[in-house]
Short mmCIF file of C-alpha atoms in Angstrom, two decimals:
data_model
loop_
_atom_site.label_atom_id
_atom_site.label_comp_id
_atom_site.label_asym_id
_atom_site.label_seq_id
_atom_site.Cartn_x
_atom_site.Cartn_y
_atom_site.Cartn_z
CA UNK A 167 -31.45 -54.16 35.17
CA UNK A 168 -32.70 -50.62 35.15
CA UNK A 169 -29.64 -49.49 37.83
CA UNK A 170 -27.09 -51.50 35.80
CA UNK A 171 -28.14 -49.70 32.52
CA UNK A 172 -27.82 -46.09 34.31
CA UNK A 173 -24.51 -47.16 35.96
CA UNK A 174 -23.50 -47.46 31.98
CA UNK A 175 -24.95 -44.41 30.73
CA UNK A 176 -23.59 -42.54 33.84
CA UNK A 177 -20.00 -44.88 33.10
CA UNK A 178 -20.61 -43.27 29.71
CA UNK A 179 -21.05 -39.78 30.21
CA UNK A 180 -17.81 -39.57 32.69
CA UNK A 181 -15.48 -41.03 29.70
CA UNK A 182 -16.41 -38.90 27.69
CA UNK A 183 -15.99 -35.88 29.67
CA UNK A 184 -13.02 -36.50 30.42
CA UNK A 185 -11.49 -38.69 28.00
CA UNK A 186 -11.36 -36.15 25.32
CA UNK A 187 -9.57 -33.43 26.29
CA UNK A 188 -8.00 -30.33 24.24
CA UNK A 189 -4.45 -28.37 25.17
CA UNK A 190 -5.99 -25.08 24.87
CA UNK A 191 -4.65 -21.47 25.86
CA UNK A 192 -6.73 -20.34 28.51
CA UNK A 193 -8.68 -16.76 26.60
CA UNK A 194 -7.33 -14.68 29.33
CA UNK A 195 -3.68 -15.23 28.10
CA UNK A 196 -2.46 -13.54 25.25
CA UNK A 197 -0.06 -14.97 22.65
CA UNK A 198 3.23 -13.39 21.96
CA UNK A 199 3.16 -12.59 18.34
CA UNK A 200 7.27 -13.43 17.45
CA UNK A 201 8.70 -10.63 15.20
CA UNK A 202 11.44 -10.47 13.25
CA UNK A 203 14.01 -7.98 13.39
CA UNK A 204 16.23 -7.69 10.47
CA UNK A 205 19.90 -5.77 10.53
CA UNK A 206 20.15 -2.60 9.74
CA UNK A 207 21.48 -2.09 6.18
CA UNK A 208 23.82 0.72 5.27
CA UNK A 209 20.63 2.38 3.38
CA UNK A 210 18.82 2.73 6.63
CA UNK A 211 21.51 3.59 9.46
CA UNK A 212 22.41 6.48 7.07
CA UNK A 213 18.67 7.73 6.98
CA UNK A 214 18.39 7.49 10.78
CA UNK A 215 21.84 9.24 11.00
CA UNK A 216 20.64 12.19 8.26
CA UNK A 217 17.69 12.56 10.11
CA UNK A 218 18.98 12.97 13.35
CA UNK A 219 21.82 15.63 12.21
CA UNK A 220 18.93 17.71 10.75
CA UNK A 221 17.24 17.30 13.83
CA UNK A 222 20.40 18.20 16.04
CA UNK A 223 20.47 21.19 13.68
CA UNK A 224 17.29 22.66 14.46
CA UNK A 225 18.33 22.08 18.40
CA UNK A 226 15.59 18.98 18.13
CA UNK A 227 16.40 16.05 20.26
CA UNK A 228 18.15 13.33 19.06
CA UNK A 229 16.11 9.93 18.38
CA UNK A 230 16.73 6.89 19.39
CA UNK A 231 16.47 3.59 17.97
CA UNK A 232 13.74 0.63 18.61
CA UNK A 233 13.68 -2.23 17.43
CA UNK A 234 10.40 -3.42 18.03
CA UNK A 235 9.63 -0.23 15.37
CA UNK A 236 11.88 -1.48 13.38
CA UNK A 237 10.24 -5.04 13.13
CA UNK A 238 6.74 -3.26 12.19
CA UNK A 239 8.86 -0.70 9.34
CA UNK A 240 10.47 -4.42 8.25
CA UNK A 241 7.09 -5.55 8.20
CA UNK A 242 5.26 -3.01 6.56
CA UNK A 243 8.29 -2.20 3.99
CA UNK A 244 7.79 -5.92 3.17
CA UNK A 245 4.29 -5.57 2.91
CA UNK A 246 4.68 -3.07 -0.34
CA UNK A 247 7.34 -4.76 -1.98
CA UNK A 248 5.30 -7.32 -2.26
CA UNK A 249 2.33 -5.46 -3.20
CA UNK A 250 4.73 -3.48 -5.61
CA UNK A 251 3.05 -0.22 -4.14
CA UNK A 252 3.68 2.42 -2.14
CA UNK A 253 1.48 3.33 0.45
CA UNK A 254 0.08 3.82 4.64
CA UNK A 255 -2.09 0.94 4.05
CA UNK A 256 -2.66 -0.86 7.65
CA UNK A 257 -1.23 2.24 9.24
CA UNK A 258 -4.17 2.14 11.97
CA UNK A 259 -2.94 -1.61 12.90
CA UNK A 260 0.85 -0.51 13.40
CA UNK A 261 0.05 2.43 15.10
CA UNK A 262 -2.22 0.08 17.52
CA UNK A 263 0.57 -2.30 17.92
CA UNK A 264 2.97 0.04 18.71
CA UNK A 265 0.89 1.55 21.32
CA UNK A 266 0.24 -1.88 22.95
CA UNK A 267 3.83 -3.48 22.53
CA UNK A 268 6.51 -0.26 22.48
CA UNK A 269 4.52 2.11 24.98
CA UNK A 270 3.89 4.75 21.93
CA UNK A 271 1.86 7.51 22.92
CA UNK A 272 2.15 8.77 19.32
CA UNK A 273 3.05 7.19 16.24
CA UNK A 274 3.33 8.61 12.58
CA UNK A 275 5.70 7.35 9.51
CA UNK A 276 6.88 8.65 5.94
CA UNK A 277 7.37 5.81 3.17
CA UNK A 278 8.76 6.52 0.23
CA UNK A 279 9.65 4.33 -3.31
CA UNK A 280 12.32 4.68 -5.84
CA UNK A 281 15.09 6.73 -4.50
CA UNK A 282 18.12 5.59 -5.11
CA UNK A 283 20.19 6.87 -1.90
CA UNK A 284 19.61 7.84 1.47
CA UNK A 285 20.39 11.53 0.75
CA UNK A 286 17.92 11.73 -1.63
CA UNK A 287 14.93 10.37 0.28
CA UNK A 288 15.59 12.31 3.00
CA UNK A 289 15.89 15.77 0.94
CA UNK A 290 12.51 14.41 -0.53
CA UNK A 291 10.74 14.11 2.88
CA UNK A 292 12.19 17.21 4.05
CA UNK A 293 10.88 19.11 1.09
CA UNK A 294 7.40 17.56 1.90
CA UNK A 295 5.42 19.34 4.58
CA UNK A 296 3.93 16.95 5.74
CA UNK A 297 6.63 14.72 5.91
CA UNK A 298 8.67 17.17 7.30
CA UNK A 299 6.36 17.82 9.98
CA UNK A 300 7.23 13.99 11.25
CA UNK A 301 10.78 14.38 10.97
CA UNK A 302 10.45 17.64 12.90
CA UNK A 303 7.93 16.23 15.24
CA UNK A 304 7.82 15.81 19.02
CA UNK A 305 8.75 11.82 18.67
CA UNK A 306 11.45 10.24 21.15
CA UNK A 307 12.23 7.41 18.93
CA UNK A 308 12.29 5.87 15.18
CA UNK A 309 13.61 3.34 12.65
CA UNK A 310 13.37 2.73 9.37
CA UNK A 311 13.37 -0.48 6.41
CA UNK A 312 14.50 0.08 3.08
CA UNK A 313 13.50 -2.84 1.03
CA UNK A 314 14.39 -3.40 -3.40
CA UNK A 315 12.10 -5.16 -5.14
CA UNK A 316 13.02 -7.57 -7.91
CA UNK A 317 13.65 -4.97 -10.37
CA UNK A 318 16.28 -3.19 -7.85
CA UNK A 319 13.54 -0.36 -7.25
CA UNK A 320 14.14 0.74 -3.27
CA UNK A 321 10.86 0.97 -0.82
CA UNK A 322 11.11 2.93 2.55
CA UNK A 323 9.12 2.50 6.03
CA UNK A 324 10.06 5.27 8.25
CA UNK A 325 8.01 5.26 10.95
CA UNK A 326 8.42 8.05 14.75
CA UNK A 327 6.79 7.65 18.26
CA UNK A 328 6.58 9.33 21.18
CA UNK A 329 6.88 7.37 24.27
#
């Protein structure tokens, strides 16, 4: 009787092991975080284009576009729309991302709320030092998000890095 009952504990203890069993992600594999990458408005390919002529002027190099800064400007643009405030909150978090995911060495950005054209938010970061220290900076790449809020009010992400 004794054998019988530990045949059913030890029936028991197998089922269990293995009749419950998760789909898990084995910890060594990371998940690909999807982001979105929204078109470029009008508003933003003529900041990227300002910047770049001012750059070209100074005998700068030209910088290119990326879109997986783009999707983190998007992001971050979205981010103070919503908090209906301007700001680098989270910068430290982009920056990281951008390191891991776009190969950025370096990684700085402007924002900027309320400006009604791309002319005039560019004059405004040029006329701020430190702002114009990024634009002038030694960055191979860059995009930007301009975002309205429900009122119409504009919000910018600009954000360089150096690959």
């Amino acid at each position: 009787m004794k054998n019988v009952f530990n045949l059913v504990f030890v029936f028991f203890l197998v089922t269990l092991s293995t009749s419950c069993s998760t789909d898990s992600i084995d910890d060594s594999q990371e998940v690909a975080e999807t982001i979105f990458i929204p078109q470029s408005k009008t508003i933003e390919l003529e900041i990227m284009e300002l910047i770049n002529e001012y750059r070209s002027a100074l005998d700068l190099n030209i910088l290119g576009d990326h879109n997986i800064v783009k999707a983190q400007a998007y992001k971050h643009t979205d981010y103070m729309v919503t908090e209906d405030d301007v700001s680098h909150a989270n910068f430290y978090s982009r920056k990281t991302y951008l390191m891991n995911n776009a190969g950025a060495q370096v990684v700085a950005e402007n924002v900027a709320y309320g400006f009604t054209s791309a002319q005039s938010v560019v004059n405004a970061w040029i006329n701020s030092e430190g702002h114009k220290e990024n634009i002038e900076g030694d960055f191979t790449h860059f995009d930007v998000s301009a975002e309205q809020n429900a009122e119409g009010d504009w919000f910018f992400t600009n954000i360089f890095i150096k690959k």
